[in-house]
Short mmCIF file of C-alpha atoms in Angstrom, two decimals:
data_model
loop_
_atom_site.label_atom_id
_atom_site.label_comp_id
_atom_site.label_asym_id
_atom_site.label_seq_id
_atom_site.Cartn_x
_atom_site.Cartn_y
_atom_site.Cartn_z
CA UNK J 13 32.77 -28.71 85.10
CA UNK J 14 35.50 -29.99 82.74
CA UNK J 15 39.19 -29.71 83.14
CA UNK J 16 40.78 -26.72 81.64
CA UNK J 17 44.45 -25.78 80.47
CA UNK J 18 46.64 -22.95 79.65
CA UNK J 19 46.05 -23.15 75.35
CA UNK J 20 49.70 -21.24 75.23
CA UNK J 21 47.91 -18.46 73.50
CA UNK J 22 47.60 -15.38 75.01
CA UNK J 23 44.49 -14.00 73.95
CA UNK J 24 42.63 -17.06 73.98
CA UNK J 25 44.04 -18.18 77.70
CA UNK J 26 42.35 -21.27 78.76
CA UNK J 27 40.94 -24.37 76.64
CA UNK J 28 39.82 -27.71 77.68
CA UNK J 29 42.35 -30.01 78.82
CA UNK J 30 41.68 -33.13 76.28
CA UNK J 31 41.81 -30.48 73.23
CA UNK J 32 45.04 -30.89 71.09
CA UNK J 33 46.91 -27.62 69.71
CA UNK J 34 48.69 -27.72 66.33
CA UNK J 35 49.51 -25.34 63.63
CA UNK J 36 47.05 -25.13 60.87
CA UNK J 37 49.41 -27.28 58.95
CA UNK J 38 49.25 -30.20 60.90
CA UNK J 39 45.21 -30.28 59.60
CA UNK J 40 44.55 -28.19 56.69
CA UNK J 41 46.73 -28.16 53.43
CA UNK J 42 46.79 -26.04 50.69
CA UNK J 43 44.80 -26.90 47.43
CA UNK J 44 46.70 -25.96 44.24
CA UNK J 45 44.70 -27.03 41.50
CA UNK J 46 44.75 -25.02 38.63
CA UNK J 47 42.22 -24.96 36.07
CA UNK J 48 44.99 -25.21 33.10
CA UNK J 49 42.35 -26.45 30.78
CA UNK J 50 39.94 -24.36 31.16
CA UNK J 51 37.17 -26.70 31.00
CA UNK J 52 35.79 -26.32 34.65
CA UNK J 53 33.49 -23.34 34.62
CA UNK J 54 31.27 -23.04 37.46
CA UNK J 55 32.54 -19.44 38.96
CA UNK J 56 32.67 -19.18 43.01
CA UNK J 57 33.02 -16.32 44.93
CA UNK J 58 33.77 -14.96 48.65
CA UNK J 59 30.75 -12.62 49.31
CA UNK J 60 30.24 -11.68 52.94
CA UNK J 61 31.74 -14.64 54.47
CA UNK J 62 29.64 -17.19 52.32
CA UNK J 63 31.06 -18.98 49.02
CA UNK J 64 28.38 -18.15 46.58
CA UNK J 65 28.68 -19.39 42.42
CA UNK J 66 28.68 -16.10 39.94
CA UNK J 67 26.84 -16.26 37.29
CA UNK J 68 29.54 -16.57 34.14
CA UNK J 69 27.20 -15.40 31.48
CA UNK J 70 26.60 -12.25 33.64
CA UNK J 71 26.92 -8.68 31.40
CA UNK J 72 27.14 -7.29 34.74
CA UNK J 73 29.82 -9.82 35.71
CA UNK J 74 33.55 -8.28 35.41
CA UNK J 75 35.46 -11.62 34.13
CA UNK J 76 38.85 -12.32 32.21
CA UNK J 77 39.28 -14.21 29.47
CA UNK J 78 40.11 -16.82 30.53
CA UNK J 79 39.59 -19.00 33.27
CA UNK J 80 43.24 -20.94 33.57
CA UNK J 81 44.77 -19.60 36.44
CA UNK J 82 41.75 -20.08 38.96
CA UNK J 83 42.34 -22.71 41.00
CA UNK J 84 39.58 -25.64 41.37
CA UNK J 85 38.36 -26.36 44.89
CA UNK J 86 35.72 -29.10 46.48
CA UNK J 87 33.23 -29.40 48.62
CA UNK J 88 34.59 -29.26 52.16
CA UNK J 89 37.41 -26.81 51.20
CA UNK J 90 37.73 -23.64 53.40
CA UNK J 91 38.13 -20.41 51.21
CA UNK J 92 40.79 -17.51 52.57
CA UNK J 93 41.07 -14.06 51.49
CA UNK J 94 44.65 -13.30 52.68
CA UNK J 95 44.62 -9.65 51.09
CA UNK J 96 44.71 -6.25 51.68
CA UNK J 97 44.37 -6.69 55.44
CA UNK J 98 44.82 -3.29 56.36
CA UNK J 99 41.96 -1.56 54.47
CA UNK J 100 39.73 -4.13 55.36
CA UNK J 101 37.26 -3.44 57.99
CA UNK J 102 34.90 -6.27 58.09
CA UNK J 103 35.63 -9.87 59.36
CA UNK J 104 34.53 -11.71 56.52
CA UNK J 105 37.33 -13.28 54.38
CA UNK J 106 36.59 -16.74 55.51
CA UNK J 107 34.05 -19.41 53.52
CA UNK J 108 33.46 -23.13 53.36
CA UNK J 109 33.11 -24.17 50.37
CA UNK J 110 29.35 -26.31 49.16
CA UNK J 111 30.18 -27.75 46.06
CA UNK J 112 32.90 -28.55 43.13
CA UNK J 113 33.58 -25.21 41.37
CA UNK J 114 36.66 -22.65 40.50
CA UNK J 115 37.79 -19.59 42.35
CA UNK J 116 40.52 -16.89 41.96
CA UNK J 117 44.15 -17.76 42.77
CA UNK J 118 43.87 -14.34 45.07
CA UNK J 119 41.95 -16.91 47.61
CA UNK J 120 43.88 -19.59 49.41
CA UNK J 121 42.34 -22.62 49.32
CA UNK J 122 42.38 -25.16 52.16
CA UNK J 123 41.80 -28.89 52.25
CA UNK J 124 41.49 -31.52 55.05
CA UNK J 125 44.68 -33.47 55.89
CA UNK J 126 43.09 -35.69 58.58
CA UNK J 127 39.57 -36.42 60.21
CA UNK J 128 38.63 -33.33 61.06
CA UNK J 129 34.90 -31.72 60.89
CA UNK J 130 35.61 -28.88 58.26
CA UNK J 131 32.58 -27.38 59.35
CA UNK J 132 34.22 -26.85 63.38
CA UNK J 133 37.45 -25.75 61.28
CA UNK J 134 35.76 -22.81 59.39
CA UNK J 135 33.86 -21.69 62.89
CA UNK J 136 37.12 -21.80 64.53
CA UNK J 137 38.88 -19.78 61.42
CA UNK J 138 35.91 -17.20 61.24
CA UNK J 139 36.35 -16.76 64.83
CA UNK J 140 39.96 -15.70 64.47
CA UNK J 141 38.81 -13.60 61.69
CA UNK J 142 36.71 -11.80 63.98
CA UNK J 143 39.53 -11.16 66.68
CA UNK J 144 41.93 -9.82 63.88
CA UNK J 145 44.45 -12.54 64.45
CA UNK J 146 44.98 -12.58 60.86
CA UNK J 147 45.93 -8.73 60.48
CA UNK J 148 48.87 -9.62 63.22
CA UNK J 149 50.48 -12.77 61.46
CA UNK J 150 53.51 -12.39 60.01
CA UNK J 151 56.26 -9.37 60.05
CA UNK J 152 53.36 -6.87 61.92
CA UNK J 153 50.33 -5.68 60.22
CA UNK J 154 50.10 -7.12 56.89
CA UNK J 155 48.91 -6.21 53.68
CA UNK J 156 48.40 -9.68 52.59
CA UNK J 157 49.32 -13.32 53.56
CA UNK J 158 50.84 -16.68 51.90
CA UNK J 159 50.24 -20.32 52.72
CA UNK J 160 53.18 -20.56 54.66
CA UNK J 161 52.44 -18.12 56.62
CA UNK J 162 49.21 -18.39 57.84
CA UNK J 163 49.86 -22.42 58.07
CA UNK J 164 51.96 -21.27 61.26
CA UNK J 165 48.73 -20.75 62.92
CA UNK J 166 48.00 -22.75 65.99
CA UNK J 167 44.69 -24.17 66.15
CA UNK J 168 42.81 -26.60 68.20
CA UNK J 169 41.63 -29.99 67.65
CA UNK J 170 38.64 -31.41 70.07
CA UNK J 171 37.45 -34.88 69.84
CA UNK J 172 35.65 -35.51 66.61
CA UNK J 173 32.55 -36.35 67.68
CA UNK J 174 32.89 -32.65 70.08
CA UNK J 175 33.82 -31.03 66.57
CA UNK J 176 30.70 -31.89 65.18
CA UNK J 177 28.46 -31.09 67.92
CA UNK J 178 30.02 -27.66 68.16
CA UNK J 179 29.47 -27.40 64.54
CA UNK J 180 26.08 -28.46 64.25
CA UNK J 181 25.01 -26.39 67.61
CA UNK J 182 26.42 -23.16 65.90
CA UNK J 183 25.02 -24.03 62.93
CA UNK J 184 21.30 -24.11 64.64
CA UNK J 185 21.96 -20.72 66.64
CA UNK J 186 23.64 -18.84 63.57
CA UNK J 187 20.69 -19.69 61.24
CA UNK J 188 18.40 -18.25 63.75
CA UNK J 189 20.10 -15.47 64.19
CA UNK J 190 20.56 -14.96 60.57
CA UNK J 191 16.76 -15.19 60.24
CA UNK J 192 15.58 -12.65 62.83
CA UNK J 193 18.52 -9.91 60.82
CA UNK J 194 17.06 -11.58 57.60
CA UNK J 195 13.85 -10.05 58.71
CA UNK J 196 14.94 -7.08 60.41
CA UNK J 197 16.39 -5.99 56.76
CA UNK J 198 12.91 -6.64 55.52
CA UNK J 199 11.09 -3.96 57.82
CA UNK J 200 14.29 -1.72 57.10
CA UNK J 201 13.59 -2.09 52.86
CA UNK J 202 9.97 -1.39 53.57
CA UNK J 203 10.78 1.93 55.54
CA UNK J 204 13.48 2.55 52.81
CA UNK J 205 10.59 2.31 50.07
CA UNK J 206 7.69 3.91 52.33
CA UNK J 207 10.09 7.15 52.41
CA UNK J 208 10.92 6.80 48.41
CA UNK J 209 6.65 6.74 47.79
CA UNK J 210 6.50 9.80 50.51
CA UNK J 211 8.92 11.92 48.28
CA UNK J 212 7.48 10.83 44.88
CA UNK J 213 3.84 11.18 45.38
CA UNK J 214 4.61 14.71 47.62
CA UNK J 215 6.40 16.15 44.46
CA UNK J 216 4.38 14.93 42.02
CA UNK J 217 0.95 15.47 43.53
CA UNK J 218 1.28 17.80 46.47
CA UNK J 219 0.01 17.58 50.03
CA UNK J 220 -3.55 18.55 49.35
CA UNK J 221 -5.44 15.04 47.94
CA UNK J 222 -8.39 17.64 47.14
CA UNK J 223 -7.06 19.87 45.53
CA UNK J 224 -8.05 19.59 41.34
CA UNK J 225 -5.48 17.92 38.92
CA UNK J 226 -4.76 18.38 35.43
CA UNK J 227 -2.48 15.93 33.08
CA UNK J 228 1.22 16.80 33.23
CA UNK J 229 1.60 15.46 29.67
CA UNK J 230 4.36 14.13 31.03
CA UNK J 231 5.11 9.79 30.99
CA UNK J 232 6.70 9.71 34.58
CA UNK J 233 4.78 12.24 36.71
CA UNK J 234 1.45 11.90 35.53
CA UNK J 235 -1.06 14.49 37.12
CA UNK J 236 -0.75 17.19 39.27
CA UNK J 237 -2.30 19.79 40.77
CA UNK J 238 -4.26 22.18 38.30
CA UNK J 239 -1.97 25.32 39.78
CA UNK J 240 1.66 24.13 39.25
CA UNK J 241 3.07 24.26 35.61
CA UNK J 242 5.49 22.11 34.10
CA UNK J 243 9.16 23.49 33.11
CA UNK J 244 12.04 22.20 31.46
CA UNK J 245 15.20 22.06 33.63
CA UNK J 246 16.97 24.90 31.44
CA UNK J 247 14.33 27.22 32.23
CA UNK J 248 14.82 27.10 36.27
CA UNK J 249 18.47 25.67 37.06
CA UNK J 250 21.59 27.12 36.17
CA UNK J 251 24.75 25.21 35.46
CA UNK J 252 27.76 26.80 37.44
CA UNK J 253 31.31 26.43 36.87
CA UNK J 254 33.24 27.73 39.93
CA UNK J 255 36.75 28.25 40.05
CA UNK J 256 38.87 26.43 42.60
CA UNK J 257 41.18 27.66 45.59
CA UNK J 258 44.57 26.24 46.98
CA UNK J 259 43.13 24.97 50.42
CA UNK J 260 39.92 23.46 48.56
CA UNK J 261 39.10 19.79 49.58
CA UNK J 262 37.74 17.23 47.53
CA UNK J 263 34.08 16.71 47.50
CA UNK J 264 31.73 13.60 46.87
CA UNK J 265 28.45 12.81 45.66
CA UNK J 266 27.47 9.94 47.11
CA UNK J 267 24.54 7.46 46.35
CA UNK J 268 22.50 8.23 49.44
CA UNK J 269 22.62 11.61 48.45
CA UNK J 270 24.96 12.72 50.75
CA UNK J 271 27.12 15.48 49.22
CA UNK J 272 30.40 16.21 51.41
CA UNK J 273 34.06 16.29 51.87
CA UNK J 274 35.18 12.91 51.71
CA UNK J 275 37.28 13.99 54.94
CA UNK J 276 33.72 13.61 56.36
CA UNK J 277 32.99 10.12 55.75
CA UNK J 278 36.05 8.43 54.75
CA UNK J 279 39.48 8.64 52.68
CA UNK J 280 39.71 4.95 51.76
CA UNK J 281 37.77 3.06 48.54
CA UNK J 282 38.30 6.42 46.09
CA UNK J 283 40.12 6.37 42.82
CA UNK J 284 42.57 9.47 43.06
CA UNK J 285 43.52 11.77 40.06
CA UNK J 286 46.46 12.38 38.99
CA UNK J 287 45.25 15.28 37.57
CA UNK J 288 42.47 17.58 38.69
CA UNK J 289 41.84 18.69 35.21
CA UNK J 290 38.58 20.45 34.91
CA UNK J 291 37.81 20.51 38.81
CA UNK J 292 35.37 22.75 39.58
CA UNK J 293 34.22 24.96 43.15
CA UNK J 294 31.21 23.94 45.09
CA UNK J 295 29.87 25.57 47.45
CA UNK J 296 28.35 24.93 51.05
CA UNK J 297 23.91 25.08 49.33
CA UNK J 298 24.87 24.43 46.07
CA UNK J 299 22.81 21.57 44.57
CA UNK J 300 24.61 18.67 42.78
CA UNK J 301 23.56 15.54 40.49
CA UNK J 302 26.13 13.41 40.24
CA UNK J 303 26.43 12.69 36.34
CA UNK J 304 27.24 8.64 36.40
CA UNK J 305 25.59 7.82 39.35
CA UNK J 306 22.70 10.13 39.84
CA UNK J 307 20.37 7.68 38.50
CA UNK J 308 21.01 5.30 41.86
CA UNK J 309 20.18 8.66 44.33
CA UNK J 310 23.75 10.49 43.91
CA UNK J 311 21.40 14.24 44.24
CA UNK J 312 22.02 16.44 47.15
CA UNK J 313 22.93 19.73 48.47
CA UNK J 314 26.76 20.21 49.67
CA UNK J 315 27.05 21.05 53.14
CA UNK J 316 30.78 22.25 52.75
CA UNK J 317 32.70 24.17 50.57
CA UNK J 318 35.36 22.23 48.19
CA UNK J 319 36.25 20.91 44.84
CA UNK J 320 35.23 18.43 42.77
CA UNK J 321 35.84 16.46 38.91
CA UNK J 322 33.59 17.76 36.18
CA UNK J 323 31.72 14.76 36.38
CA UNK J 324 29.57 16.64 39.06
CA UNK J 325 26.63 19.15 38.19
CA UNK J 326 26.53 21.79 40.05
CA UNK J 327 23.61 23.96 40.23
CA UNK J 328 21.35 26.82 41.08
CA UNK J 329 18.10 27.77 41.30
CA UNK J 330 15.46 30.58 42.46
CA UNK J 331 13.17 27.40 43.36
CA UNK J 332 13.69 25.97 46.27
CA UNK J 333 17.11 23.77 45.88
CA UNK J 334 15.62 20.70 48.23
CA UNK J 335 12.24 20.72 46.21
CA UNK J 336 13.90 20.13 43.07
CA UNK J 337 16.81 17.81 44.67
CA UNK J 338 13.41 15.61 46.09
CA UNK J 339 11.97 15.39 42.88
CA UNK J 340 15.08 14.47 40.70
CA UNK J 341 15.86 11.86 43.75
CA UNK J 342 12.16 10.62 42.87
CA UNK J 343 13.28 10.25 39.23
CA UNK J 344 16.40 7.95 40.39
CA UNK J 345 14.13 5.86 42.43
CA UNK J 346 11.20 5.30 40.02
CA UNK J 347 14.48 4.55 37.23
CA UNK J 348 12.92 7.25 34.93
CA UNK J 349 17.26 8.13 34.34
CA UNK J 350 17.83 4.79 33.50
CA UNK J 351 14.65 4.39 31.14
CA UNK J 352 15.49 7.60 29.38
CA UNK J 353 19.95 6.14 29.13
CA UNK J 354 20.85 5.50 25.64
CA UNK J 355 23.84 3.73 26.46
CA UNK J 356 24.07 2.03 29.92
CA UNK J 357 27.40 0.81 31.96
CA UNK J 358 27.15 -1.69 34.38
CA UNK J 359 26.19 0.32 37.68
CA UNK J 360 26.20 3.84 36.10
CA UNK J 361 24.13 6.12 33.52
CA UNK J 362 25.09 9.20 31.87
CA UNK J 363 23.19 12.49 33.19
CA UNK J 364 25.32 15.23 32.38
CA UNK J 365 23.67 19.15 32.05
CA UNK J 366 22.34 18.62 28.66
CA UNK J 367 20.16 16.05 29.74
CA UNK J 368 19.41 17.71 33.10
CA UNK J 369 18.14 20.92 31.23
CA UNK J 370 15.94 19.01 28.99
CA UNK J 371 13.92 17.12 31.36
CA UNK J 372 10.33 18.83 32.72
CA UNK J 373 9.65 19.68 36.47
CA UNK J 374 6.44 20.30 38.17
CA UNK J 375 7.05 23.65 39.58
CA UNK J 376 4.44 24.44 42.40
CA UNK J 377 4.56 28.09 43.97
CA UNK J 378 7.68 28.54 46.16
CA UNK J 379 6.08 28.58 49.40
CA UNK J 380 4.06 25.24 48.68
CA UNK J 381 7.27 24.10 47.71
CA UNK J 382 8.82 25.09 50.96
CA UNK J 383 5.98 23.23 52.95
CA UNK J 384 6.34 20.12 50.84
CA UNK J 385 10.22 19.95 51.51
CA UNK J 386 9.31 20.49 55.37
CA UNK J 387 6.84 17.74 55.22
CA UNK J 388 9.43 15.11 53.49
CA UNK J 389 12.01 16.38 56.01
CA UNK J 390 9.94 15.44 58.80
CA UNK J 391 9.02 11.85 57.48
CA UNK J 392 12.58 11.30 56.48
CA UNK J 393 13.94 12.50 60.08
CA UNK J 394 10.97 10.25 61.61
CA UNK J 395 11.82 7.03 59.45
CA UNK J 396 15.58 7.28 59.35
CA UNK J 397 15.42 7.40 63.55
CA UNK J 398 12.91 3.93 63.19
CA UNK J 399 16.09 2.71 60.68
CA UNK J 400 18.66 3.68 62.75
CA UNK J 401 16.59 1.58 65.84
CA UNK J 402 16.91 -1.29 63.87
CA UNK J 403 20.12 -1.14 62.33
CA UNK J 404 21.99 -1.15 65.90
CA UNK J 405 19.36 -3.87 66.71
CA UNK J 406 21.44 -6.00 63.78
CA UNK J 407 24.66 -4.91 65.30
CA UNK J 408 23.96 -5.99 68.27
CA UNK J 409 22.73 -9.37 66.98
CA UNK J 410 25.84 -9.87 64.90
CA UNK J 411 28.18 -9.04 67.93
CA UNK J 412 26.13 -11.97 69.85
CA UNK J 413 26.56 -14.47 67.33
CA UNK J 414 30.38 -13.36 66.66
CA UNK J 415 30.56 -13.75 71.16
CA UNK J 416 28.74 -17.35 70.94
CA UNK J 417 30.86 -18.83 68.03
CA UNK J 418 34.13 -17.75 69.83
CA UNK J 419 33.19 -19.19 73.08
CA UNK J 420 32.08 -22.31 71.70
CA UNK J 421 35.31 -22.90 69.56
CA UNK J 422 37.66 -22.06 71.82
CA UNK J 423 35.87 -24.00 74.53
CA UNK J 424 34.50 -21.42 76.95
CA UNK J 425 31.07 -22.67 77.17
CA UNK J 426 29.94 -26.65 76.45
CA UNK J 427 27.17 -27.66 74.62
#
């Protein structure tokens, strides 16, 4: 077993003895390069802990003007996101840069000094990412972080040839790893789109596949049984406009059709008013469609009482609310909204009440309807438990890999 000493750092406690400490200075510097010219113009971007190029001809792509304050890096560079440390609650604002490209000033950029393996550096830096060290540099908790500052940093330098060993052995593991949660995300997209087909063929077609069908005259839902009758939204929902009270929260439609006080899920991320001109009451059973983003699954039934910007539909019905919610979440997913848009936004599509009252519904009997919202509540409950499985399954992968790369970079273990 090799010799081990005190590293001086408290929370990393012992290192091996031939391992050198310095502060980050001593072996990265920082790359100021600005693109004054504007002539280099091969966008990169930090995205989830890997340095990835953006496409600059992108409509969906929010870019300035100009491209003369970004700052050019090179291969080998190690990318920092020193910002807004407190909201931040994922460990991903480091990235080694693959190739000769431009990135925001926001980023520091970081560039050998010496003969080091930059690939050991950003496992080491990632690592410290993933123990917070970076939320702790500095006066306290910081919102954000400068050169000089996080150059302070000690760090530690094994032999060469031990950096790249270390780097290469991670390397190996972390691509397998990344490969078994690569697939793992593949079952969970086929569940995802097994439960979409399970709403949209239950509230288009029914439950009975003997039952006789008839044409709905209708592009996006096709036949359906010969007993239900088609109706335009106007005809069976009713737009509400509820007045507010004092102690009212403020409610959220979210994309997974999840329609609560955001004191349920989380405070951070929102864009507050100013002004709550036009909010409106919702009830606890009161169906909403969210009018921008309804057309990516924002459709559900609040399960509070609470307030809300007009941008929200709020509706009732003498159908049966989670029929109708199913089949206008079967719209979203099949992109009939965004088909129908005559004026898209990047990442949102107008469907406000006119629209809403306009569009035709299959309408079976109420108490069919009743048993095909039981049914899709059942597969739902059934496949969300399988997602859940393999969700915690990733966590528990990624928690693994973040263990191994710490203990490798700090020394613990020895390849």
């Amino acid at each position: 077993m090799r010799k081990m000493k005190d590293s001086g750092i408290e929370w990393i406690g012992n290192i091996p003895k031939h391992w050198n400490v310095h502060p980050l200075y001593y072996y990265l510097g920082e790359r100021k390069n600005k693109n004054i010219f504007g002539n280099e113009r091969n966008l990169l971007s930090l995205s989830y802990g890997n340095v990835i190029r953006k496409d600059i001809d992108s409509n969906g792509s929010l870019l300035p003007e100009s491209f003369n304050t970004y700052n050019i890096v090179e291969k080998g560079d190690i990318i920092i996101r020193p910002t807004d440390l407190q909201n931040d609650k994922k460990s991903l604002r480091t990235g080694l840069v693959k190739e000769h490209g431009i990135i925001t000033s926001a980023y520091i950029a970081l560039k050998a000094l010496k003969n080091i393996n930059v690939e050991y550096m950003h496992y080491l830096l990632h690592a410290f990412d993933i123990m917070k060290v970076f939320y702790n540099m500095g006066n306290g908790v910081r919102q954000g972080l400068s050169y000089s500052e996080f150059s302070q940093l000690q760090i530690f330098e094994p032999p060469i040839y031990e950096q790249k060993r270390i780097a290469d052995y991670l390397d190996i593991k972390c691509a397998e790893f990344d490969s078994v949660i690569s697939d793992i995300l593949s079952q969970i997209e086929i569940l995802e789109e097994y439960k979409r087909s399970v709403i949209t063929e239950a509230v288009t077609k029914g439950l009975n596949s003997d039952v006789e069908m008839k044409d709905s005259n209708v592009a996006w839902i096709g036949e359906i049984p010969k007993h239900w009758i088609c109706q335009r939204g106007k005809y069976i929902l009713h737009y509400l406009q509820k007045p507010i009270a004092d102690n009212d929260g403020v409610i959220t439609c979210f994309r997974d059709g999840e329609v609560t006080l955001r004191s349920n899920r989380r405070e951070d991320g929102f864009t507050v008013a100013d002004k709550e001109i036009g909010y409106q009451g919702i009830d606890k059973g009161d169906l909403v469609v969210h009018g921008m983003d309804g057309f990516a699954g924002a459709i559900g039934i609040s399960d509070s009482r609470g307030k809300a910007s007009p941008v929200l539909n709020v509706l009732d019905t003498e159908q049966n609310k989670r029929y109708i919610m199913y089949y206008l979440r079967s719209m979203a997913y099949n992109d009939v909204f965004v088909a129908m848009a005559t004026g898209i936004r990047v990442r949102s599509c107008d469907l406000r009440w006119n629209k809403l009252a306009e569009l035709f519904y299959p309408i079976p009997p109420v108490e069919e309807q009743k048993h095909i919202v039981a049914y899709i509540d059942s597969i739902i409950e059934q496949t969300n438990a399988i997602i859940s499985e393999k969700k915690q399954q990733i966590a528990t992968i990624e928690e693994y890999k973040k263990s191994l790369i710490f203990e490798y970079v700090t020394g613990k273990k020895e390849i």
